[in-house]
PDB file of C-alpha atoms in Angstrom:
ATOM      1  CA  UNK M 262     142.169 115.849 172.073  1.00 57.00           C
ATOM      2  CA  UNK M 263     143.208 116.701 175.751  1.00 55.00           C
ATOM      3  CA  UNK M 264     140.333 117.518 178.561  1.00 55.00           C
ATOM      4  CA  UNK M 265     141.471 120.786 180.903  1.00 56.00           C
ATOM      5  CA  UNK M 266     139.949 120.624 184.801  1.00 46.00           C
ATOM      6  CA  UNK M 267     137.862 123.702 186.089  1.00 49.00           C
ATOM      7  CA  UNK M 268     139.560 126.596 186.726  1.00 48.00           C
ATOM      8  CA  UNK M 269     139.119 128.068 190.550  1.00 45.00           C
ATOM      9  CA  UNK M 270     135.776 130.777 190.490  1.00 45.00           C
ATOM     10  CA  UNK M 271     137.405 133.886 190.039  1.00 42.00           C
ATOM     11  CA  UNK M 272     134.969 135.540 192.364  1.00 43.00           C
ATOM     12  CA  UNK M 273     133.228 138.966 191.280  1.00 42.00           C
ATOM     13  CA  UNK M 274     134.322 141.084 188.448  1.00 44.00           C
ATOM     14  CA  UNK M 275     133.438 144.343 186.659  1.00 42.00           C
ATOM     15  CA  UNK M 276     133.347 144.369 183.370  1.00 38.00           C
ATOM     16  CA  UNK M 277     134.955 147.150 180.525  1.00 40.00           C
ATOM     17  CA  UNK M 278     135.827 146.915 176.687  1.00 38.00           C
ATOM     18  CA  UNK M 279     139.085 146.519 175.303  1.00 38.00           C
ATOM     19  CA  UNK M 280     140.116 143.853 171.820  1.00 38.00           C
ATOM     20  CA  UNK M 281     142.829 141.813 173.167  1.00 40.00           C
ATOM     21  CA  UNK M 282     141.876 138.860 170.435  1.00 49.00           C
ATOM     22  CA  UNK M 283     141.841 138.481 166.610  1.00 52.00           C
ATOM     23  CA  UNK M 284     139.272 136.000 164.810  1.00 54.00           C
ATOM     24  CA  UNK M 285     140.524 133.085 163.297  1.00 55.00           C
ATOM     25  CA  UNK M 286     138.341 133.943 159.881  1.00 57.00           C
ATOM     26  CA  UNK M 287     139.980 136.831 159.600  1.00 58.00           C
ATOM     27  CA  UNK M 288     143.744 135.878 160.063  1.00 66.00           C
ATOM     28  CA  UNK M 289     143.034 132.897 157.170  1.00 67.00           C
ATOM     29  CA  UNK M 290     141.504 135.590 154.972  1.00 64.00           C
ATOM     30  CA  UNK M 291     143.679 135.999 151.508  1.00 65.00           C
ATOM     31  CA  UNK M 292     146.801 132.987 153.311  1.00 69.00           C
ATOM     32  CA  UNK M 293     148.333 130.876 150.606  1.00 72.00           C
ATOM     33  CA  UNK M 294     146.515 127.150 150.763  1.00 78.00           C
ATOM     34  CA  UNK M 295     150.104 125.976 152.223  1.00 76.00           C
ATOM     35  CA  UNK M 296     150.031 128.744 154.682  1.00 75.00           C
ATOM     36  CA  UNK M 297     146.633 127.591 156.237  1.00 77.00           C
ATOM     37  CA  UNK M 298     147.709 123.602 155.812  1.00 82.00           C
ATOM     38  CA  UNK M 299     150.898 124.362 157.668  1.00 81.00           C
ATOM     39  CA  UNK M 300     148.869 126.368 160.564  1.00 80.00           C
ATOM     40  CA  UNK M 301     146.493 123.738 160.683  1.00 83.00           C
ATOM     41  CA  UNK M 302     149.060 120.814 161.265  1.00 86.00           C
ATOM     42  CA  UNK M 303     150.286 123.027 164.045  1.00 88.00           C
ATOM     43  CA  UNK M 304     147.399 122.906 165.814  1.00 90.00           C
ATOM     44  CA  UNK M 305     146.799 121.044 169.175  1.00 92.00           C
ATOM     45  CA  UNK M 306     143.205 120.719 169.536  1.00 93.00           C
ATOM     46  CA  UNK M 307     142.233 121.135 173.670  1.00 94.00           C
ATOM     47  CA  UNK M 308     138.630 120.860 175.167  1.00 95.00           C
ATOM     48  CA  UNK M 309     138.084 122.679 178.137  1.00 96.00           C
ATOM     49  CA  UNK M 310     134.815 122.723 180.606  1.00 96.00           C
ATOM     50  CA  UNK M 311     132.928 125.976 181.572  1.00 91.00           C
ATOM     51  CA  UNK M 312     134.712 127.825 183.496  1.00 89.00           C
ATOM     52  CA  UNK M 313     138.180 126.947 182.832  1.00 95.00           C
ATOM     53  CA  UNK M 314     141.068 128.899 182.956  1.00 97.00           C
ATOM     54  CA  UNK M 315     143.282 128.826 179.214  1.00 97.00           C
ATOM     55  CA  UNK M 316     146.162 131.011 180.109  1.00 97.00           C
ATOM     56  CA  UNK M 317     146.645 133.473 182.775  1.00 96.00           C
ATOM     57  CA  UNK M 318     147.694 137.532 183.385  1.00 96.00           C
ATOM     58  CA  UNK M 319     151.355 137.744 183.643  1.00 95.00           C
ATOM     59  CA  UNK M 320     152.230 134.227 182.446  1.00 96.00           C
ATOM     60  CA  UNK M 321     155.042 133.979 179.710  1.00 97.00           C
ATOM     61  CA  UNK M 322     153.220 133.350 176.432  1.00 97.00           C
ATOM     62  CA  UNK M 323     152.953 129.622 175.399  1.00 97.00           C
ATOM     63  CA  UNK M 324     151.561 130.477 171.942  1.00 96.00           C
ATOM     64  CA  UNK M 325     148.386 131.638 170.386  1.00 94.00           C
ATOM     65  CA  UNK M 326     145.012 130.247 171.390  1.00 94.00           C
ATOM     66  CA  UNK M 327     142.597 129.361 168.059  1.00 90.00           C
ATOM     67  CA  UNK M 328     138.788 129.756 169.693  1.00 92.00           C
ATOM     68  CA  UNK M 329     137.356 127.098 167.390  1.00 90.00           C
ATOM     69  CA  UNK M 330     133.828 126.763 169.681  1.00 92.00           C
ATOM     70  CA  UNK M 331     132.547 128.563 172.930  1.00 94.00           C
ATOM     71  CA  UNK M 332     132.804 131.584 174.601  1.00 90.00           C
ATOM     72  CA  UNK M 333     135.576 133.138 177.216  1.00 90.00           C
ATOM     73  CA  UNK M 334     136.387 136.335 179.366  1.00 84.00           C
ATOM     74  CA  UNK M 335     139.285 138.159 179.045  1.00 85.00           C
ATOM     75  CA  UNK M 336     139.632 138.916 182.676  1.00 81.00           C
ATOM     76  CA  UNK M 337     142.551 141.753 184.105  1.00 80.00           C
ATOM     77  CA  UNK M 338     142.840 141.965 187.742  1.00 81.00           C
ATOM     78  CA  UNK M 339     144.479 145.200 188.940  1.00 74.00           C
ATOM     79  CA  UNK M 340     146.759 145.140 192.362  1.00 79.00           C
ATOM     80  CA  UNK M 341     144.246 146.235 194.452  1.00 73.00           C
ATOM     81  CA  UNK M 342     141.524 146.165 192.787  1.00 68.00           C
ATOM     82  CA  UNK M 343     138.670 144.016 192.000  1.00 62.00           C
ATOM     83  CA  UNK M 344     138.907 141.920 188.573  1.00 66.00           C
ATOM     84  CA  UNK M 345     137.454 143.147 185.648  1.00 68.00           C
ATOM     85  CA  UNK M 346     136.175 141.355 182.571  1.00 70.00           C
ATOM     86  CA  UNK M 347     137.280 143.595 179.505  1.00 75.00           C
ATOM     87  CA  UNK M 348     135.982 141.980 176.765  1.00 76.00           C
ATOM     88  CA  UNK M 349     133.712 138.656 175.908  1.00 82.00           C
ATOM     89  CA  UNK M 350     135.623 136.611 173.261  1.00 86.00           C
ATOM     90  CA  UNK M 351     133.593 134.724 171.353  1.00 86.00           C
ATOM     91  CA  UNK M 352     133.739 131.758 168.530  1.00 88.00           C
ATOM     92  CA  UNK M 353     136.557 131.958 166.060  1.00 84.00           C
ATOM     93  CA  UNK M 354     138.913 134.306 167.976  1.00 86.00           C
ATOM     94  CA  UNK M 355     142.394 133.941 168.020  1.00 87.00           C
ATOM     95  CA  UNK M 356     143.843 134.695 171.779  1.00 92.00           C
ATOM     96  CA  UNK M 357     147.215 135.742 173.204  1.00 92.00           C
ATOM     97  CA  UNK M 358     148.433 136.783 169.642  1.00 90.00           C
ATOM     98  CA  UNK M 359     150.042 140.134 171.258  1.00 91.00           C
ATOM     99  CA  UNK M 360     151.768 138.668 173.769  1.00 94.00           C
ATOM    100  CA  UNK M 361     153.027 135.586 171.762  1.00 95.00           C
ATOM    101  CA  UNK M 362     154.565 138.063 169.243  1.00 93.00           C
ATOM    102  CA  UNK M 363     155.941 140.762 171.813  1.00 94.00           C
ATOM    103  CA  UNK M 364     157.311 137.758 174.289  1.00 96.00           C
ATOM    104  CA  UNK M 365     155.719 140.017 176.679  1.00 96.00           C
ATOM    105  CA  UNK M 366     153.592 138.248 179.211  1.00 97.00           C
ATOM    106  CA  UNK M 367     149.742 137.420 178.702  1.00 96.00           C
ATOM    107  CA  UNK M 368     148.063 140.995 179.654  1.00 92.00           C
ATOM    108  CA  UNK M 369     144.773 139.115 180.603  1.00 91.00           C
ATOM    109  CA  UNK M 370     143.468 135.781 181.580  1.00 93.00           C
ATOM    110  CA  UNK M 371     141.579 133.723 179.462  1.00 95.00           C
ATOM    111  CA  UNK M 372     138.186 131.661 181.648  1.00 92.00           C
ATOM    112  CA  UNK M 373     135.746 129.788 179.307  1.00 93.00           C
ATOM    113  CA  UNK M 374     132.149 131.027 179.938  1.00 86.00           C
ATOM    114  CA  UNK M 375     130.872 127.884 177.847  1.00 90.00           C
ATOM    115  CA  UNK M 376     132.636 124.935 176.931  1.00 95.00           C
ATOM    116  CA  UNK M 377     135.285 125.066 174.521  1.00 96.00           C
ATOM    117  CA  UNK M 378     137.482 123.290 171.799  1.00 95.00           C
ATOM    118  CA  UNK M 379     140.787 125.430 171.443  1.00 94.00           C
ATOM    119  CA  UNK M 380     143.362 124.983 168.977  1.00 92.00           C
ATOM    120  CA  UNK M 381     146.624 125.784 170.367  1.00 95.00           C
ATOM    121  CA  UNK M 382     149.712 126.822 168.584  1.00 94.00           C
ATOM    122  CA  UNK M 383     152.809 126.601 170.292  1.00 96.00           C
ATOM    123  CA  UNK M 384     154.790 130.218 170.114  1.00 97.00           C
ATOM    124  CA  UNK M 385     158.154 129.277 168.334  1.00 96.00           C
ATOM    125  CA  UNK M 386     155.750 127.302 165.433  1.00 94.00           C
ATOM    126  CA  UNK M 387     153.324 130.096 164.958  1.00 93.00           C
ATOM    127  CA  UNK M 388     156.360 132.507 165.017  1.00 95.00           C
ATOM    128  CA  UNK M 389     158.462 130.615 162.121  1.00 93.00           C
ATOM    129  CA  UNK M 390     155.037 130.332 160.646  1.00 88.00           C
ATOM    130  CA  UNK M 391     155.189 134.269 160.501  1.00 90.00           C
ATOM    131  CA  UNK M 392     158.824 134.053 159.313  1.00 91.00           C
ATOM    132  CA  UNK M 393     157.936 131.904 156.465  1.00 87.00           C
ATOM    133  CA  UNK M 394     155.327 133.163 155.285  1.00 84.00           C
ATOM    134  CA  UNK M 395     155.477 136.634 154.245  1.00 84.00           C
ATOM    135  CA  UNK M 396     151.877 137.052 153.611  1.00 81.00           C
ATOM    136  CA  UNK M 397     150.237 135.738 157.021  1.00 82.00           C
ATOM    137  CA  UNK M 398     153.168 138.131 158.754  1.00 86.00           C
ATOM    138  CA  UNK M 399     151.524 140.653 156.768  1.00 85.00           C
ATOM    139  CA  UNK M 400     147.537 139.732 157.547  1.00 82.00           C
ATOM    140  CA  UNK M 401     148.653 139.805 161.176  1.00 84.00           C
ATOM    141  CA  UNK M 402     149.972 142.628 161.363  1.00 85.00           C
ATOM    142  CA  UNK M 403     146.689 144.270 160.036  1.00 83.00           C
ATOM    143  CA  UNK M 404     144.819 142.603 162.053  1.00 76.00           C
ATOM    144  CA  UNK M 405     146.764 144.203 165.267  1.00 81.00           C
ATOM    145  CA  UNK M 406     146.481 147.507 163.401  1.00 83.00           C
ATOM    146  CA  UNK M 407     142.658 146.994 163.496  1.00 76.00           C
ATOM    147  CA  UNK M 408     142.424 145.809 167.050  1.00 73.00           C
ATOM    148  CA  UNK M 409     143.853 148.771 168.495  1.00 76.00           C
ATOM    149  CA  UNK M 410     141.484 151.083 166.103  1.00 75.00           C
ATOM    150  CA  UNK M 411     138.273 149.189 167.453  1.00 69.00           C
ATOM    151  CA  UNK M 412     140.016 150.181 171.148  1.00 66.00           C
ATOM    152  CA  UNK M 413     140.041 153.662 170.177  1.00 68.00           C
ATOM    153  CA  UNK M 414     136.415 153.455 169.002  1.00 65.00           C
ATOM    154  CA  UNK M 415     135.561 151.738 172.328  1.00 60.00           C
ATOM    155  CA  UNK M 416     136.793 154.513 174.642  1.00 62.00           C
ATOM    156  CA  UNK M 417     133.386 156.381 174.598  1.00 56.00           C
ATOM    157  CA  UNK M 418     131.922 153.394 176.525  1.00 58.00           C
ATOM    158  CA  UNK M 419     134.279 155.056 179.619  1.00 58.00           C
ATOM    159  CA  UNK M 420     133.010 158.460 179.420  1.00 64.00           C
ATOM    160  CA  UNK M 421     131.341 159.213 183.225  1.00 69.00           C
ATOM    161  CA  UNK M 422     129.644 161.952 181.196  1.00 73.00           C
ATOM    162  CA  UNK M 423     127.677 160.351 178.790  1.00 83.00           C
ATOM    163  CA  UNK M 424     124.039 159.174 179.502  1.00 88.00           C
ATOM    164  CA  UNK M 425     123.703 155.649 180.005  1.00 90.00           C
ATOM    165  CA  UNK M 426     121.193 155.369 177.511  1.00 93.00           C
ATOM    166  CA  UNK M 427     123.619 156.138 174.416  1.00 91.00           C
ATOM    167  CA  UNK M 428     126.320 153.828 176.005  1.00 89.00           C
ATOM    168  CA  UNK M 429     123.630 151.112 176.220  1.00 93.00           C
ATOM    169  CA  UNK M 430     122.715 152.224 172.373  1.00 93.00           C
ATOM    170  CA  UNK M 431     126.504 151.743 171.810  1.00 87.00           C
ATOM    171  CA  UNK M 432     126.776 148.418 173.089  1.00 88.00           C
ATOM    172  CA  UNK M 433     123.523 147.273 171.631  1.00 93.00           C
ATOM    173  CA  UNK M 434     124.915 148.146 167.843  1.00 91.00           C
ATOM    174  CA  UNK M 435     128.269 146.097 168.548  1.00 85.00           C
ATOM    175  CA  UNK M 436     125.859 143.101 169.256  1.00 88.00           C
ATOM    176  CA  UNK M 437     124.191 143.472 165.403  1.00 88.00           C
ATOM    177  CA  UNK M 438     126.423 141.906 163.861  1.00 80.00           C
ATOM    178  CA  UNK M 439     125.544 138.292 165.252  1.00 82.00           C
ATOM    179  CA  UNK M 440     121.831 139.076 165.130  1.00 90.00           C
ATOM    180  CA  UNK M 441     119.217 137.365 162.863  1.00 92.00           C
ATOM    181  CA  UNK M 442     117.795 140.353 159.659  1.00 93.00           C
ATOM    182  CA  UNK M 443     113.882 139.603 159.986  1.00 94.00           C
ATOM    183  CA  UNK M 444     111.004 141.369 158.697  1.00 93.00           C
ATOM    184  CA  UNK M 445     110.609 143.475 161.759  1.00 93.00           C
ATOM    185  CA  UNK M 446     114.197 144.083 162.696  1.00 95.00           C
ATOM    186  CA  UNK M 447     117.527 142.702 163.633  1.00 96.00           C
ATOM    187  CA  UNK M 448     116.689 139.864 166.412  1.00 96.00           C
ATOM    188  CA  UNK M 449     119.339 138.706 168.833  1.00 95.00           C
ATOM    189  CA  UNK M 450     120.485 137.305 172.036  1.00 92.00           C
ATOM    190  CA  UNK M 451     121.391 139.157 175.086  1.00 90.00           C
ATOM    191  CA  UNK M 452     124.691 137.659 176.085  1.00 83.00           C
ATOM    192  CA  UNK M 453     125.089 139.326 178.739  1.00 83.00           C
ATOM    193  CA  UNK M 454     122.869 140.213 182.232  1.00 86.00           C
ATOM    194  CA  UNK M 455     121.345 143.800 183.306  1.00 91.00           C
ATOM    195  CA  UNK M 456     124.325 143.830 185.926  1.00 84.00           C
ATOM    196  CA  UNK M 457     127.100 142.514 183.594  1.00 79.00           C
ATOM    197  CA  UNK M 458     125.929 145.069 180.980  1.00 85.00           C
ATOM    198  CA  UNK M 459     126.028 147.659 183.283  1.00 82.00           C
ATOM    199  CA  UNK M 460     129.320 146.841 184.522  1.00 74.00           C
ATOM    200  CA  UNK M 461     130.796 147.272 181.069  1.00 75.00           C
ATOM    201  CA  UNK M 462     129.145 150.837 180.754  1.00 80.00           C
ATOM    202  CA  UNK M 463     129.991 152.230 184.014  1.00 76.00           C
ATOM    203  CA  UNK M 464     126.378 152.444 185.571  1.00 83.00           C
ATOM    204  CA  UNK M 465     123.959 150.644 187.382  1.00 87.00           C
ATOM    205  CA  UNK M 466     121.911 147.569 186.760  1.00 91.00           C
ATOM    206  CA  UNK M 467     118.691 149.577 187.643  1.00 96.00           C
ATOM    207  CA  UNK M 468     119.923 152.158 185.018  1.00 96.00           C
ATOM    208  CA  UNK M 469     120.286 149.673 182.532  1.00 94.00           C
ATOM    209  CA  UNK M 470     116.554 148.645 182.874  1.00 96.00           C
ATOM    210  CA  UNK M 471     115.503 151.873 183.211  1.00 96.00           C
ATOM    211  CA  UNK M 472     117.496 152.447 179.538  1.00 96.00           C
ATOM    212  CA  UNK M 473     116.188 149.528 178.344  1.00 96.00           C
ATOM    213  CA  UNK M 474     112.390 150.207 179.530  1.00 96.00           C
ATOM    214  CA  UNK M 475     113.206 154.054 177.753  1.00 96.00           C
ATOM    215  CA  UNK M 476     113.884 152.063 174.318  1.00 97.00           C
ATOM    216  CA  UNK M 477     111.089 149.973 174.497  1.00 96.00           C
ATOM    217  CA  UNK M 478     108.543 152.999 175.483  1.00 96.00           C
ATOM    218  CA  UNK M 479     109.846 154.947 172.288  1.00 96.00           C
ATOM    219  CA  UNK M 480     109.629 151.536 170.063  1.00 96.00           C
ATOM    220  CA  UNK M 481     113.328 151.317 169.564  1.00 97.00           C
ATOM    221  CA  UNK M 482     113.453 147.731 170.772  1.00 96.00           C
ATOM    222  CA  UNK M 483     111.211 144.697 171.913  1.00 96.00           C
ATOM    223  CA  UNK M 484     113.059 142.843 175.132  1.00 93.00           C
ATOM    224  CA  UNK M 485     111.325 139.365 176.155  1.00 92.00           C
ATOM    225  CA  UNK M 486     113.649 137.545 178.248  1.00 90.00           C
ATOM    226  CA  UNK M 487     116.675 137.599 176.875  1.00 91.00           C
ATOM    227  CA  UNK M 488     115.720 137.631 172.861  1.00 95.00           C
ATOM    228  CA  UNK M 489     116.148 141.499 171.554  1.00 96.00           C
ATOM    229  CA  UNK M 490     114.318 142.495 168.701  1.00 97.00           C
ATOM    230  CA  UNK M 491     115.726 146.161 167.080  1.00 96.00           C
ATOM    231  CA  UNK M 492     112.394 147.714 165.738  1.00 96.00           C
ATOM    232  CA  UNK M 493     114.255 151.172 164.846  1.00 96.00           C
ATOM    233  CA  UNK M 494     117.666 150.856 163.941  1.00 95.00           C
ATOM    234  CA  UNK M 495     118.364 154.498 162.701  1.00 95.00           C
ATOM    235  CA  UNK M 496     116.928 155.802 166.480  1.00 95.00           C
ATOM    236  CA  UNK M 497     119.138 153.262 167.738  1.00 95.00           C
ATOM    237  CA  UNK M 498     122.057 154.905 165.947  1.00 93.00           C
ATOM    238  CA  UNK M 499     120.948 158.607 166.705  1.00 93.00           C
ATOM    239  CA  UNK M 500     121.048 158.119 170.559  1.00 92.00           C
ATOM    240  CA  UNK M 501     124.411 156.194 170.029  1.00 88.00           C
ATOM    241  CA  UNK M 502     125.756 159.077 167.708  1.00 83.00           C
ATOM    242  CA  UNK M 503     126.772 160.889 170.862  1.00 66.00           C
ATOM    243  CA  UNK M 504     129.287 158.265 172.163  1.00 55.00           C
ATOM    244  CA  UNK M 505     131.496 159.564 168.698  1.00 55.00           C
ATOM    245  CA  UNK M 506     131.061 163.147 169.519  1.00 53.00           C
ATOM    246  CA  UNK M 507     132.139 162.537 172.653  1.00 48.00           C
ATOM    247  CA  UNK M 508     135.016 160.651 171.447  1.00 49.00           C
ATOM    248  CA  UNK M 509     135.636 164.067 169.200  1.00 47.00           C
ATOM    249  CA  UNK M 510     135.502 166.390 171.523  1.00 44.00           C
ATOM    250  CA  UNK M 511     137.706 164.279 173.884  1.00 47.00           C
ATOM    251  CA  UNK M 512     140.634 164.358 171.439  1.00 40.00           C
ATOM    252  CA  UNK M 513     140.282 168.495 170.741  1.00 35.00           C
ATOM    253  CA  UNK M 514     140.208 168.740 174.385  1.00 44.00           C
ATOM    254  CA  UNK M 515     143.701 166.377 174.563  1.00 43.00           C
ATOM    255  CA  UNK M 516     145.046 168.239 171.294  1.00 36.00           C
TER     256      UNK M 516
END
């Protein structure tokens, strides 16, 4: 294993949606048992300390990051313009797979938010990996196919004309899939702050806990701390319901 120094604070940041990562689970989903020995002995297994930096914006692509443990921000900084986060990557992702098939440089940088184990795959290996085996190439290229989609379905989140509260309702429902089923609802933890939330939807952090004080009032949620409890998932889903007419009405309007 190889230890990686902390990366420099990359100061304040905004933070925005987009799927710049695949998850490992998915990419070994229906690979020959040769396939997955052959990307396993590839493999170069790295630890790096919160808040480390694993590749940046702009650098040529190395190869493909495997996020075996931890968390990270994808993290785009705009000439200009202050550094945004645009999406939380989280346990089993695969990173950099875009730019490591294009040859195009990294479009983001990668800062661990936890620490990590990464397994790295150098680009020309995971590239004659694709060569060789027909049925990965295949799986990946799905799995870009469904990246962009879930971008499309994301763009709501940007709309300066929706209410906070459905963006908030948006977000929420992308979080329930890592929640806990229990007998009075789906039960989760916050990963993110009030401010970090509301830097992803375009608002304020007092909006946010205004939104969030709105759900709890009407019984749609319980909030203690940072554990989430969803009482009334279909509510939940209403209010959210007009981030994808939104989305409609934006592509008639684009037509």
């Amino acid at each position: 294993m190889i230890w990686m120094s902390r990366a420099r604070d990359s100061g304040s940041v905004e933070y925005f949606f987009n799927s710049q990562s695949l998850r490992e689970d998915q990419l070994f989903q229906d690979m020959l048992p040769e396939a997955v020995k052959a990307f396993e002995a590839m493999k170069q297994i790295v630890l790096y300390p919160e808040g480390s930096m694993i590749f940046a914006e702009g650098q040529r692509p190395r190869g493909v990051y495997l996020l075996s443990q931890g968390r990270a921000n994808l993290v785009m900084r705009p000439k200009g313009k202050r550094a945004r986060i645009i999406r939380i990557a989280e346990q089993g992702e695969m990173l950099g797979l875009s730019a490591t098939i294009s040859g195009e440089p990294y479009e983001v940088t990668a800062e661990t938010l936890t620490p990590c184990q990464v397994g790295f795959i150098k680009r020309d290996d995971f590239l004659s990996l694709l060569r060789e085996q027909p049925e990965t190439c295949f799986r990946v290229a799905q799995l870009l196919g469904q990246s962009i989609h879930e971008s499309y379905e994301r763009f709501p989140l940007f709309d300066k004309t929706l209410p906070a509260s459905a963006k908030l309702a948006h977000l929420i429902l992308s979080w329930c899939a890592g929640g806990e089923e229990t007998d009075e609802g789906i039960r989760l933890r916050l990963p993110l702050t009030h401010e970090q939330i509301a830097r992803m939807i375009g608002t304020s952090r007092e909006t946010v806990t205004r939104a969030f004080g709105e759900f709890r009032r009407k019984q749609i949620i319980q909030l203690e701390g940072a554990t989430l409890l969803i009482l009334n998932l279909a509510e939940l889903e209403s209010v959210a319901k007009s981030c994808q007419r939104s989305q409609k009405l934006s592509c008639l309007r684009n037509f």
